[in-house]
Amino acid sequence: MKWVAAVFFLNLFYSVISSPEDGEPYLHVMARSSVYNAGVKRAIYCKGRNLPETLQWYSPSGDIVEGRSSRNTRVYVERSKNDTLANSLVALIIQEAMIEDSGNWTCKAGSLSETIEITVGVKALISDPDETLEGEEGKSVKLDCIAKGHPSPVVQWYIENDPIAHDHKKYVIRVKGDNYQLEIKNLTHKDTNEYVCKVTQKALSHFANKRVQLIVNHKPLLIDENNEVYYSKYRTEEVYAIMNETKNITCSVLATPPPTFRWYRRHDGFDDELLTDADTILISENGNSSVFVLRMLDESALGEYKCSADNNKGHVSIIYHVSLGNKPNAPDFVELTGKSTTSLTFNVSCSTCNTASAEEDISEDPRNLTVLGYSFEVVPVQEGFLPDWDAATEFLVNLNQSNSSLFTISPLANSTTYHVRVRTRNAAGYSDWLEVSPDPTTDLACKLTGSFILLIILSFIYPLINQ
Ligand SMILES: *[C@@H]1O[C@H](CO)[C@@H](O)[C@H](O)[C@H]1NC(C)=O
Ligand SMILES: *[C@@H]1O[C@H](CO)[C@@H](O)[C@H](O)[C@H]1NC(C)=O
Ligand SMILES: *[C@@H]1O[C@H](CO)[C@@H](O)[C@H](O)[C@H]1NC(C)=O
Ligand SMILES: *[C@@H]1O[C@H](CO)[C@@H](O)[C@H](O)[C@H]1NC(C)=O
Ligand SMILES: *[C@@H]1O[C@H](CO)[C@@H](O)[C@H](O)[C@H]1NC(C)=O
Ligand SMILES: *[C@@H]1O[C@H](CO)[C@@H](O)[C@H](O)[C@H]1NC(C)=O
Ligand SMILES: *[C@@H]1O[C@H](CO)[C@@H](O)[C@H](O)[C@H]1NC(C)=O
Ligand SMILES: *[C@@H]1O[C@H](CO)[C@@H](O)[C@H](O)[C@H]1NC(C)=O
Ligand SMILES: *[C@@H]1O[C@H](CO)[C@@H](O)[C@H](O)[C@H]1NC(C)=O
Ligand SMILES: *[C@@H]1O[C@H](CO)[C@@H](O)[C@H](O)[C@H]1NC(C)=O
Ligand SMILES: *[C@@H]1O[C@H](CO)[C@@H](O)[C@H](O)[C@H]1NC(C)=O
C-alpha cells in the first residue's frame, strides 16, 4: 500500500516538473473526478503550456470562477505569480465544500479543456445509535432509524445478521423522509432481540449502525427441559425424592418482567397452604426460576406441591407429584485412563446399578430408577489439608452421551493435582461418593513449547519472505 502511494506521488511530482514537447499546446487537470465530504477544503490544480488563451476554471453552471475578493471568499481561483501563457498553473480553491458544489468543473483555454466531476457528500449521522425499547405482547412497536445524508444512504434493518424484509404482516417498513421505520406487529416473547439498522453511503465509504434492544413484556410461559416453550397455563411433573435427604424442586418459566413465584402445599387437590419459609424457597438471580428445597424428614412430606408464577401479563403454574424414589447405588469402580493439560478422563462403572440405556428399558419403577449419569466433584489438593469439598467444582455427565464407560471432565487447570470423587445420579438424587485414588494431576502446559517456538520462528520469517 505504501509503495502504491509513493509511486502515485512520484508520478504527480514528475507530471508537475516535466515539460511536454516544446511548443506543443497542453492542458491538464491534476485531479480525478471524486467525492468530497461537505465542509472540507480542496485545491484542484490545472496546468497548461503554450496556451492560445488564458486558462480559466468554469463552474458547473458554466460561469468563469473569479479570483478571491471580498465578495468571493469561498470558491475562487489562485494563479501563480509568474503565470504566463507559456507556463500556467491555476488552482481552483473550494473552501467548506457544499452539496451545491457538486457537478462538472471545467478547466479551459481556447479549444483545450478538461472536465472533472465533483460530488460533495454529507455523511449520514444517526441520532440515538443505541436504544432500548419496550414492547407489549400482542401489540406492535415502531423502531426508528433516522439517517439524513447526501447522497441518500442505503438503509437496511437486520435481526441476528439476517436482513428483514417487508412482509406486510410481521414486519412493515415505511420510509418517511429520512426515517427508515420498522414496525414489528403482534409482538411475542420471540421478538425480544437486538435489531440493527445499517446505513451505507458507498460513495463516501461511510457505514453506520443503529442498535435497538427490544424487550417484549409478556405473560409467563412454561418451558420444558430443552427450554422449548410449552403453550399451556399449567402442567404436572413427577418428582422422586430420597428419604432423609433434601430434594430441590425447580420451577422455571420464561417471563418479562420477572414473575412473582409462590409455592403451595396441596392437600386433596386444593392449594391449602402457602409456603413462605425463606430458607426453603430460593429465587434465581435473573428472577425466572425458583427452587423449593424439600426436606424429606418423613412420609408426610410426600404428595402434591404447586408453584405459581405471576406477572402483570398473566400467570402459569406447575403441579409436582412428589413420591419416594430409590437412592442409587454408588459406582464400584473408577480409574484414571487419560489426561491432558485441561482435562481428566475416567473409566467409571456401577455393576449393581440399573443402567438400562436402551429407550425401552428405562425403568419408571420408583424403587428401581434408571441411572442418568454421574456427578464428579474436583478440588485442587492443598498440601497438608483435607479436601475442602465445599469449594469443589461439580461436573455432571450423562450416560446417554457415550457408549463407553469413559467420561472426560474439563476445563481444569494445567499441572494441578486434584481430589476427585464421583457419585451416581438418578431422577431421585445421588448415591454416596466413591473417591478416586491416587489423586490425579493434569499435564504441564509446557509440553506445548515445541510448537510455540516454531510459531515464534515463523512469525519472524514470515515478514522477511513477504518483502
Ligand atoms: C514560477 O516561478 C518559479 C520560480 O521562479 C518556478 O519554480 C515555477 O515553476 C514557476 N511557475 C510556473 C507556473 O511556471
Ligand atoms: C458530468 O459529465 C458527465 C460526462 O459528460 C455526465 O455523464 C454527467 O451527467 C455530468 N454530471 C452533471 C452533474 O452534470
Ligand atoms: C399474533 O400471534 C399469535 C401467536 O403467534 C397468533 O396466534 C395470532 O393469530 C396473531 N394475531 C394476529 C392478529 O396476527
Ligand atoms: C432417616 O433417619 C432416621 C433418623 O435419623 C432413621 O431412623 C431412619 O432409618 C432414616 N431412614 C432412611 C430411609 O434412611
Ligand atoms: C439444593 O440447592 C441448594 C441451593 O442452590 C444447594 O446448596 C443444595 O446443594 C441443593 N441440594 C441438592 C440435593 O441438589
Ligand atoms: C432467565 O432470564 C435471563 C435474563 O433475564 C435470560 O438470559 C435467561 O435465558 C432466562 N432463563 C430462562 C431459563 O428462561
Ligand atoms: C473400564 O474398566 C473396566 C473394569 O476394569 C474394564 O473392563 C473396561 O475395559 C474399561 N474400559 C475402558 C474403555 O478402558
Ligand atoms: C431394575 O430395572 C432393571 C431394568 O429394567 C432390571 O434389569 C433390574 O432387574 C431391576 N432391578 C430391581 C432390583 O428390580
Ligand atoms: C440424555 O439425558 C439427559 C437427561 O438425563 C437429557 O437432557 C438429554 O437430552 C439426553 N440426551 C440424549 C442425546 O438423549
Ligand atoms: C452407540 O453404539 C451403537 C451401536 O453399537 C451405535 O449405533 C451408536 O451410534 C453409538 N452411539 C454413540 C453416541 O456413540
Ligand atoms: C498453566 O498453569 C499456570 C499456573 O499453574 C498458569 O499460569 C498458566 O496460565 C497455565 N497455562 C495454560 C495454558 O493454561
mmCIF file of C-alpha atoms in Angstrom, residues 6-337:
data_model
loop_
_atom_site.group_PDB
_atom_site.id
_atom_site.type_symbol
_atom_site.label_atom_id
_atom_site.label_comp_id
_atom_site.label_asym_id
_atom_site.label_seq_id
_atom_site.Cartn_x
_atom_site.Cartn_y
_atom_site.Cartn_z
ATOM 1 C CA ALA A 6 4.769 6.534 -3.160
ATOM 2 C CA VAL A 7 4.553 5.702 -6.853
ATOM 3 C CA PHE A 8 1.428 7.810 -7.123
ATOM 4 C CA PHE A 9 3.121 10.857 -5.572
ATOM 5 C CA LEU A 10 6.246 10.411 -7.708
ATOM 6 C CA ASN A 11 4.102 10.419 -10.834
ATOM 7 C CA LEU A 12 2.360 13.520 -9.633
ATOM 8 C CA PHE A 13 5.705 15.189 -8.973
ATOM 9 C CA TYR A 14 7.050 14.384 -12.409
ATOM 10 C CA SER A 15 3.885 15.492 -14.113
ATOM 11 C CA VAL A 16 4.337 18.900 -12.442
ATOM 12 C CA ILE A 17 8.015 19.405 -13.256
ATOM 13 C CA SER A 18 8.434 17.604 -16.567
ATOM 14 C CA SER A 19 7.523 19.610 -19.635
ATOM 15 C CA PRO A 20 5.966 18.125 -22.737
ATOM 16 C CA GLU A 21 7.441 18.608 -26.206
ATOM 17 C CA ASP A 22 8.449 22.242 -26.631
ATOM 18 C CA GLY A 23 5.879 24.412 -28.318
ATOM 19 C CA GLU A 24 3.029 21.921 -28.197
ATOM 20 C CA PRO A 25 -0.157 23.290 -26.507
ATOM 21 C CA TYR A 26 -1.078 21.265 -23.469
ATOM 22 C CA LEU A 27 -3.631 21.398 -20.603
ATOM 23 C CA HIS A 28 -4.195 19.015 -17.721
ATOM 24 C CA VAL A 29 -6.311 18.891 -14.544
ATOM 25 C CA MET A 30 -4.241 17.318 -11.794
ATOM 26 C CA ALA A 31 -7.103 15.559 -10.019
ATOM 27 C CA ARG A 32 -9.655 12.926 -10.804
ATOM 28 C CA SER A 33 -13.413 13.028 -10.539
ATOM 29 C CA SER A 34 -14.098 12.347 -6.872
ATOM 30 C CA VAL A 35 -16.341 12.608 -3.873
ATOM 31 C CA TYR A 36 -15.611 15.088 -1.093
ATOM 32 C CA ASN A 37 -17.182 15.355 2.299
ATOM 33 C CA ALA A 38 -19.099 18.543 2.924
ATOM 34 C CA GLY A 39 -17.037 21.110 4.836
ATOM 35 C CA VAL A 40 -13.603 20.097 3.540
ATOM 36 C CA LYS A 41 -11.193 22.442 1.786
ATOM 37 C CA ARG A 42 -9.845 21.381 -1.604
ATOM 38 C CA ALA A 43 -7.386 22.851 -4.113
ATOM 39 C CA ILE A 44 -7.593 21.409 -7.630
ATOM 40 C CA TYR A 45 -4.741 22.340 -9.950
ATOM 41 C CA CYS A 46 -4.934 22.819 -13.687
ATOM 42 C CA LYS A 47 -1.694 23.365 -15.576
ATOM 43 C CA GLY A 48 -1.011 24.379 -19.114
ATOM 44 C CA ARG A 49 1.815 25.124 -21.533
ATOM 45 C CA ASN A 50 1.929 27.150 -24.704
ATOM 46 C CA LEU A 51 -1.715 28.087 -24.370
ATOM 47 C CA PRO A 52 -3.670 30.011 -27.001
ATOM 48 C CA GLU A 53 -5.619 31.941 -24.287
ATOM 49 C CA THR A 54 -5.625 32.491 -20.514
ATOM 50 C CA LEU A 55 -6.522 29.410 -18.574
ATOM 51 C CA GLN A 56 -9.914 29.588 -16.770
ATOM 52 C CA TRP A 57 -11.935 27.404 -14.441
ATOM 53 C CA TYR A 58 -15.686 27.084 -15.200
ATOM 54 C CA SER A 59 -18.231 26.140 -12.514
ATOM 55 C CA PRO A 60 -20.956 23.512 -13.145
ATOM 56 C CA SER A 61 -23.327 26.358 -14.091
ATOM 57 C CA GLY A 62 -20.866 27.482 -16.785
ATOM 58 C CA ASP A 63 -19.629 30.678 -15.100
ATOM 59 C CA ILE A 64 -15.964 31.659 -15.024
ATOM 60 C CA VAL A 65 -14.589 31.263 -11.481
ATOM 61 C CA GLU A 66 -13.164 34.605 -10.333
ATOM 62 C CA GLY A 67 -10.144 35.261 -8.175
ATOM 63 C CA ARG A 68 -10.503 35.787 -4.460
ATOM 64 C CA SER A 69 -12.164 39.051 -3.418
ATOM 65 C CA SER A 70 -14.200 40.392 -0.532
ATOM 66 C CA ARG A 71 -17.372 39.255 -2.357
ATOM 67 C CA ASN A 72 -15.910 35.933 -3.385
ATOM 68 C CA THR A 73 -14.260 34.124 -0.492
ATOM 69 C CA ARG A 74 -15.417 30.524 -0.688
ATOM 70 C CA VAL A 75 -14.868 29.322 -4.260
ATOM 71 C CA TYR A 76 -12.156 31.123 -6.223
ATOM 72 C CA VAL A 77 -9.055 30.616 -8.380
ATOM 73 C CA GLU A 78 -5.447 31.313 -7.492
ATOM 74 C CA ARG A 79 -2.798 31.911 -10.150
ATOM 75 C CA SER A 80 0.931 31.610 -9.607
ATOM 76 C CA LYS A 81 2.730 34.995 -9.666
ATOM 77 C CA ASN A 82 4.700 34.250 -12.872
ATOM 78 C CA ASP A 83 1.641 32.842 -14.675
ATOM 79 C CA THR A 84 2.145 33.062 -18.438
ATOM 80 C CA LEU A 85 0.545 31.501 -21.468
ATOM 81 C CA ALA A 86 3.744 29.546 -21.933
ATOM 82 C CA ASN A 87 3.639 28.122 -18.437
ATOM 83 C CA SER A 88 0.471 28.344 -16.393
ATOM 84 C CA LEU A 89 -0.741 26.833 -13.133
ATOM 85 C CA VAL A 90 -4.202 27.752 -11.805
ATOM 86 C CA ALA A 91 -5.707 26.360 -8.629
ATOM 87 C CA LEU A 92 -9.442 26.072 -8.100
ATOM 88 C CA ILE A 93 -9.960 26.526 -4.362
ATOM 89 C CA ILE A 94 -13.118 25.294 -2.698
ATOM 90 C CA GLN A 95 -13.450 26.244 0.966
ATOM 91 C CA GLU A 96 -16.028 24.385 3.045
ATOM 92 C CA ALA A 97 -17.394 22.285 0.220
ATOM 93 C CA MET A 98 -21.174 22.292 -0.076
ATOM 94 C CA ILE A 99 -23.575 19.869 -1.712
ATOM 95 C CA GLU A 100 -24.346 22.649 -4.260
ATOM 96 C CA ASP A 101 -20.727 22.457 -5.449
ATOM 97 C CA SER A 102 -21.465 19.039 -6.965
ATOM 98 C CA GLY A 103 -21.219 18.931 -10.745
ATOM 99 C CA ASN A 104 -18.807 19.187 -13.647
ATOM 100 C CA TRP A 105 -15.955 21.658 -13.270
ATOM 101 C CA THR A 106 -14.016 22.510 -16.426
ATOM 102 C CA CYS A 107 -10.534 23.899 -16.892
ATOM 103 C CA LYS A 108 -10.370 25.597 -20.281
ATOM 104 C CA ALA A 109 -8.053 27.628 -22.524
ATOM 105 C CA GLY A 110 -9.305 28.220 -26.053
ATOM 106 C CA SER A 111 -10.152 24.866 -27.593
ATOM 107 C CA LEU A 112 -8.261 22.928 -24.917
ATOM 108 C CA SER A 113 -10.311 21.741 -21.929
ATOM 109 C CA GLU A 114 -10.619 19.073 -19.325
ATOM 110 C CA THR A 115 -13.579 18.367 -17.018
ATOM 111 C CA ILE A 116 -13.810 16.598 -13.686
ATOM 112 C CA GLU A 117 -16.938 15.708 -11.825
ATOM 113 C CA ILE A 118 -17.079 16.594 -8.158
ATOM 114 C CA THR A 119 -19.655 15.171 -5.811
ATOM 115 C CA VAL A 120 -19.963 16.681 -2.365
ATOM 116 C CA GLY A 121 -21.479 14.317 0.141
ATOM 117 C CA VAL A 122 -22.721 14.567 3.705
ATOM 118 C CA LYS A 123 -22.112 11.544 5.907
ATOM 119 C CA ALA A 124 -25.338 10.268 7.365
ATOM 120 C CA LEU A 125 -25.371 10.778 11.112
ATOM 121 C CA ILE A 126 -27.543 8.507 13.181
ATOM 122 C CA SER A 127 -29.399 10.081 16.035
ATOM 123 C CA ASP A 128 -29.534 7.848 19.102
ATOM 124 C CA PRO A 129 -27.274 4.986 17.885
ATOM 125 C CA ASP A 130 -28.081 2.764 20.897
ATOM 126 C CA GLU A 131 -31.627 2.486 22.044
ATOM 127 C CA THR A 132 -33.629 0.215 24.318
ATOM 128 C CA LEU A 133 -37.327 -0.124 23.636
ATOM 129 C CA GLU A 134 -40.080 -1.957 25.433
ATOM 130 C CA GLY A 135 -42.984 -3.529 23.605
ATOM 131 C CA GLU A 136 -46.134 -5.237 24.820
ATOM 132 C CA GLU A 137 -47.187 -8.766 23.873
ATOM 133 C CA GLY A 138 -49.868 -8.690 21.130
ATOM 134 C CA LYS A 139 -49.245 -5.009 20.314
ATOM 135 C CA SER A 140 -46.899 -3.543 17.749
ATOM 136 C CA VAL A 141 -43.797 -1.413 18.088
ATOM 137 C CA LYS A 142 -42.092 1.072 15.766
ATOM 138 C CA LEU A 143 -38.305 1.274 15.515
ATOM 139 C CA ASP A 144 -36.939 4.489 14.008
ATOM 140 C CA CYS A 145 -33.764 4.774 12.007
ATOM 141 C CA ILE A 146 -33.255 8.402 11.048
ATOM 142 C CA ALA A 147 -30.320 8.830 8.685
ATOM 143 C CA LYS A 148 -30.026 12.137 6.860
ATOM 144 C CA GLY A 149 -27.200 12.349 4.363
ATOM 145 C CA HIS A 150 -26.167 13.068 0.809
ATOM 146 C CA PRO A 151 -26.152 11.135 -1.422
ATOM 147 C CA SER A 152 -29.157 9.414 0.170
ATOM 148 C CA PRO A 153 -27.893 6.427 2.195
ATOM 149 C CA VAL A 154 -28.919 2.824 1.616
ATOM 150 C CA VAL A 155 -30.665 1.636 4.780
ATOM 151 C CA GLN A 156 -31.424 -1.924 5.856
ATOM 152 C CA TRP A 157 -32.734 -3.426 9.096
ATOM 153 C CA TYR A 158 -31.247 -6.682 10.362
ATOM 154 C CA ILE A 159 -32.101 -9.220 13.036
ATOM 155 C CA GLU A 160 -29.258 -11.539 14.002
ATOM 156 C CA ASN A 161 -27.417 -10.629 10.778
ATOM 157 C CA ASP A 162 -30.393 -11.547 8.603
ATOM 158 C CA PRO A 163 -31.905 -8.703 6.575
ATOM 159 C CA ILE A 164 -35.520 -8.011 7.480
ATOM 160 C CA ALA A 165 -37.877 -7.966 4.516
ATOM 161 C CA HIS A 166 -41.127 -6.013 4.411
ATOM 162 C CA ASP A 167 -43.847 -8.690 4.502
ATOM 163 C CA HIS A 168 -46.980 -6.601 5.318
ATOM 164 C CA LYS A 169 -47.771 -8.943 8.237
ATOM 165 C CA LYS A 170 -44.993 -9.191 10.776
ATOM 166 C CA TYR A 171 -42.528 -6.606 9.534
ATOM 167 C CA VAL A 172 -43.650 -3.384 7.906
ATOM 168 C CA ILE A 173 -41.007 -0.991 6.641
ATOM 169 C CA ARG A 174 -42.010 2.606 5.901
ATOM 170 C CA VAL A 175 -39.785 5.346 4.558
ATOM 171 C CA LYS A 176 -40.910 8.706 5.943
ATOM 172 C CA GLY A 177 -38.449 11.346 4.800
ATOM 173 C CA ASP A 178 -35.140 10.454 6.416
ATOM 174 C CA ASN A 179 -36.738 7.899 8.746
ATOM 175 C CA TYR A 180 -36.475 4.286 7.674
ATOM 176 C CA GLN A 181 -39.027 2.954 10.139
ATOM 177 C CA LEU A 182 -39.511 -0.709 11.020
ATOM 178 C CA GLU A 183 -42.806 -1.725 12.570
ATOM 179 C CA ILE A 184 -42.948 -5.148 14.248
ATOM 180 C CA LYS A 185 -46.510 -6.335 14.624
ATOM 181 C CA ASN A 186 -48.216 -8.757 17.008
ATOM 182 C CA LEU A 187 -45.275 -8.927 19.419
ATOM 183 C CA THR A 188 -44.431 -12.169 21.196
ATOM 184 C CA HIS A 189 -41.604 -13.159 23.537
ATOM 185 C CA LYS A 190 -39.701 -14.349 20.449
ATOM 186 C CA ASP A 191 -39.376 -10.762 19.238
ATOM 187 C CA THR A 192 -37.175 -9.834 22.207
ATOM 188 C CA ASN A 193 -33.889 -9.292 20.384
ATOM 189 C CA GLU A 194 -31.362 -6.819 19.102
ATOM 190 C CA TYR A 195 -32.322 -5.094 15.851
ATOM 191 C CA VAL A 196 -29.635 -3.366 13.804
ATOM 192 C CA CYS A 197 -30.210 -0.653 11.222
ATOM 193 C CA LYS A 198 -27.258 -0.436 8.812
ATOM 194 C CA VAL A 199 -26.727 2.805 6.944
ATOM 195 C CA THR A 200 -24.383 2.772 3.954
ATOM 196 C CA GLN A 201 -23.084 5.530 1.669
ATOM 197 C CA LYS A 202 -20.764 3.713 -0.699
ATOM 198 C CA ALA A 203 -19.617 6.883 -2.478
ATOM 199 C CA LEU A 204 -18.406 8.319 0.834
ATOM 200 C CA SER A 205 -17.145 4.947 2.152
ATOM 201 C CA HIS A 206 -19.385 5.654 5.094
ATOM 202 C CA PHE A 207 -21.075 2.982 7.189
ATOM 203 C CA ALA A 208 -23.022 3.475 10.411
ATOM 204 C CA ASN A 209 -25.174 1.266 12.600
ATOM 205 C CA LYS A 210 -28.024 1.861 14.945
ATOM 206 C CA ARG A 211 -28.817 -0.835 17.519
ATOM 207 C CA VAL A 212 -32.185 -1.211 19.143
ATOM 208 C CA GLN A 213 -32.595 -3.641 22.007
ATOM 209 C CA LEU A 214 -36.248 -4.613 22.049
ATOM 210 C CA ILE A 215 -37.719 -6.143 25.187
ATOM 211 C CA VAL A 216 -41.214 -7.546 24.885
ATOM 212 C CA ASN A 217 -43.217 -7.695 28.103
ATOM 213 C CA HIS A 218 -45.136 -10.948 28.089
ATOM 214 C CA LYS A 219 -47.008 -13.313 30.364
ATOM 215 C CA PRO A 220 -45.081 -16.187 31.976
ATOM 216 C CA LEU A 221 -44.608 -19.199 29.699
ATOM 217 C CA LEU A 222 -43.828 -22.761 30.739
ATOM 218 C CA ILE A 223 -40.699 -24.310 29.271
ATOM 219 C CA ASP A 224 -39.554 -27.914 29.065
ATOM 220 C CA GLU A 225 -36.112 -29.367 29.820
ATOM 221 C CA ASN A 226 -34.811 -28.161 26.434
ATOM 222 C CA ASN A 227 -36.067 -24.605 27.062
ATOM 223 C CA GLU A 228 -38.807 -25.080 24.455
ATOM 224 C CA VAL A 229 -41.985 -23.141 25.185
ATOM 225 C CA TYR A 230 -44.932 -25.187 26.228
ATOM 226 C CA TYR A 231 -48.155 -23.349 25.361
ATOM 227 C CA SER A 232 -50.398 -24.162 28.267
ATOM 228 C CA LYS A 233 -51.271 -22.468 31.539
ATOM 229 C CA TYR A 234 -50.265 -25.391 33.700
ATOM 230 C CA ARG A 235 -48.565 -28.755 33.674
ATOM 231 C CA THR A 236 -47.728 -31.548 36.072
ATOM 232 C CA GLU A 237 -44.386 -33.103 36.841
ATOM 233 C CA GLU A 238 -43.339 -36.300 38.636
ATOM 234 C CA VAL A 239 -40.696 -35.750 41.295
ATOM 235 C CA TYR A 240 -38.826 -38.526 43.085
ATOM 236 C CA ALA A 241 -37.254 -37.853 46.446
ATOM 237 C CA ILE A 242 -34.965 -39.865 48.731
ATOM 238 C CA MET A 243 -35.935 -40.345 52.370
ATOM 239 C CA ASN A 244 -33.852 -38.343 54.883
ATOM 240 C CA GLU A 245 -32.369 -36.152 52.136
ATOM 241 C CA THR A 246 -33.273 -32.804 50.631
ATOM 242 C CA LYS A 247 -34.812 -32.520 47.195
ATOM 243 C CA ASN A 248 -34.514 -29.361 45.117
ATOM 244 C CA ILE A 249 -37.637 -28.735 43.053
ATOM 245 C CA THR A 250 -37.002 -26.122 40.364
ATOM 246 C CA CYS A 251 -39.783 -24.075 38.806
ATOM 247 C CA SER A 252 -38.532 -22.311 35.630
ATOM 248 C CA VAL A 253 -40.548 -20.012 33.427
ATOM 249 C CA LEU A 254 -39.926 -17.522 30.655
ATOM 250 C CA ALA A 255 -41.362 -14.151 31.670
ATOM 251 C CA THR A 256 -40.779 -10.427 31.254
ATOM 252 C CA PRO A 257 -40.986 -8.676 33.653
ATOM 253 C CA PRO A 258 -39.724 -11.424 36.020
ATOM 254 C CA PRO A 259 -42.646 -13.062 37.795
ATOM 255 C CA THR A 260 -43.555 -13.433 41.438
ATOM 256 C CA PHE A 261 -43.266 -17.082 42.470
ATOM 257 C CA ARG A 262 -45.478 -18.674 45.089
ATOM 258 C CA TRP A 263 -45.254 -22.249 46.419
ATOM 259 C CA TYR A 264 -48.209 -24.136 47.856
ATOM 260 C CA ARG A 265 -48.631 -27.419 49.693
ATOM 261 C CA ARG A 266 -51.703 -29.132 48.233
ATOM 262 C CA HIS A 267 -53.977 -31.468 50.146
ATOM 263 C CA ASP A 268 -56.749 -33.363 48.333
ATOM 264 C CA GLY A 269 -56.113 -31.370 45.166
ATOM 265 C CA PHE A 270 -56.517 -27.918 46.801
ATOM 266 C CA ASP A 271 -53.865 -25.272 47.399
ATOM 267 C CA ASP A 272 -54.492 -25.005 51.068
ATOM 268 C CA GLU A 273 -51.154 -23.889 52.380
ATOM 269 C CA LEU A 274 -48.929 -21.081 51.089
ATOM 270 C CA LEU A 275 -45.283 -21.927 51.828
ATOM 271 C CA THR A 276 -43.281 -18.912 52.961
ATOM 272 C CA ASP A 277 -40.059 -20.170 54.565
ATOM 273 C CA ALA A 278 -37.237 -18.050 53.138
ATOM 274 C CA ASP A 279 -34.721 -20.835 53.853
ATOM 275 C CA THR A 280 -36.520 -23.333 51.665
ATOM 276 C CA ILE A 281 -37.546 -21.057 48.782
ATOM 277 C CA LEU A 282 -34.760 -19.598 46.688
ATOM 278 C CA ILE A 283 -35.193 -17.314 43.683
ATOM 279 C CA SER A 284 -32.569 -17.403 40.930
ATOM 280 C CA GLU A 285 -30.537 -14.292 40.270
ATOM 281 C CA ASN A 286 -32.227 -13.475 36.978
ATOM 282 C CA GLY A 287 -35.616 -13.966 38.616
ATOM 283 C CA ASN A 288 -37.028 -16.502 36.154
ATOM 284 C CA SER A 289 -36.757 -19.595 38.330
ATOM 285 C CA SER A 290 -37.462 -20.525 41.903
ATOM 286 C CA VAL A 291 -36.148 -23.522 43.849
ATOM 287 C CA PHE A 292 -38.086 -25.137 46.657
ATOM 288 C CA VAL A 293 -35.827 -27.165 48.956
ATOM 289 C CA LEU A 294 -37.980 -30.024 50.229
ATOM 290 C CA ARG A 295 -36.677 -31.762 53.366
ATOM 291 C CA MET A 296 -37.754 -35.414 53.315
ATOM 292 C CA LEU A 297 -37.932 -35.923 57.065
ATOM 293 C CA ASP A 298 -40.775 -38.423 56.873
ATOM 294 C CA GLU A 299 -43.506 -39.691 54.563
ATOM 295 C CA SER A 300 -45.804 -36.773 55.395
ATOM 296 C CA ALA A 301 -43.603 -34.652 53.078
ATOM 297 C CA LEU A 302 -44.776 -36.712 50.070
ATOM 298 C CA GLY A 303 -47.726 -35.591 47.956
ATOM 299 C CA GLU A 304 -48.580 -32.539 45.859
ATOM 300 C CA TYR A 305 -46.915 -29.141 45.658
ATOM 301 C CA LYS A 306 -47.652 -26.244 43.355
ATOM 302 C CA CYS A 307 -45.530 -23.430 42.004
ATOM 303 C CA SER A 308 -47.313 -20.431 40.512
ATOM 304 C CA ALA A 309 -45.613 -17.645 38.567
ATOM 305 C CA ASP A 310 -47.429 -14.341 38.007
ATOM 306 C CA ASN A 311 -46.585 -11.062 36.383
ATOM 307 C CA ASN A 312 -48.804 -8.177 35.234
ATOM 308 C CA LYS A 313 -49.427 -10.007 31.924
ATOM 309 C CA GLY A 314 -50.664 -13.339 33.270
ATOM 310 C CA HIS A 315 -49.799 -16.464 35.217
ATOM 311 C CA VAL A 316 -48.856 -20.145 34.897
ATOM 312 C CA SER A 317 -48.481 -22.966 37.379
ATOM 313 C CA ILE A 318 -46.778 -26.328 37.722
ATOM 314 C CA ILE A 319 -48.046 -29.116 39.965
ATOM 315 C CA TYR A 320 -45.453 -31.522 41.340
ATOM 316 C CA HIS A 321 -46.342 -35.055 42.473
ATOM 317 C CA VAL A 322 -43.636 -35.996 44.954
ATOM 318 C CA SER A 323 -43.132 -39.711 45.630
ATOM 319 C CA LEU A 324 -40.323 -41.802 47.057
ATOM 320 C CA GLY A 325 -37.547 -42.942 44.750
ATOM 321 C CA ASN A 326 -34.572 -45.188 45.424
ATOM 322 C CA LYS A 327 -31.206 -43.779 46.291
ATOM 323 C CA PRO A 328 -28.931 -45.138 43.538
ATOM 324 C CA ASN A 329 -26.013 -47.414 44.363
ATOM 325 C CA ALA A 330 -22.587 -45.797 44.346
ATOM 326 C CA PRO A 331 -20.154 -46.552 41.500
ATOM 327 C CA ASP A 332 -17.989 -49.543 42.371
ATOM 328 C CA PHE A 333 -15.119 -48.797 40.044
ATOM 329 C CA VAL A 334 -13.283 -45.647 38.957
ATOM 330 C CA GLU A 335 -9.886 -45.328 37.303
ATOM 331 C CA LEU A 336 -7.940 -42.538 35.580
ATOM 332 C CA THR A 337 -7.463 -43.524 31.946
#
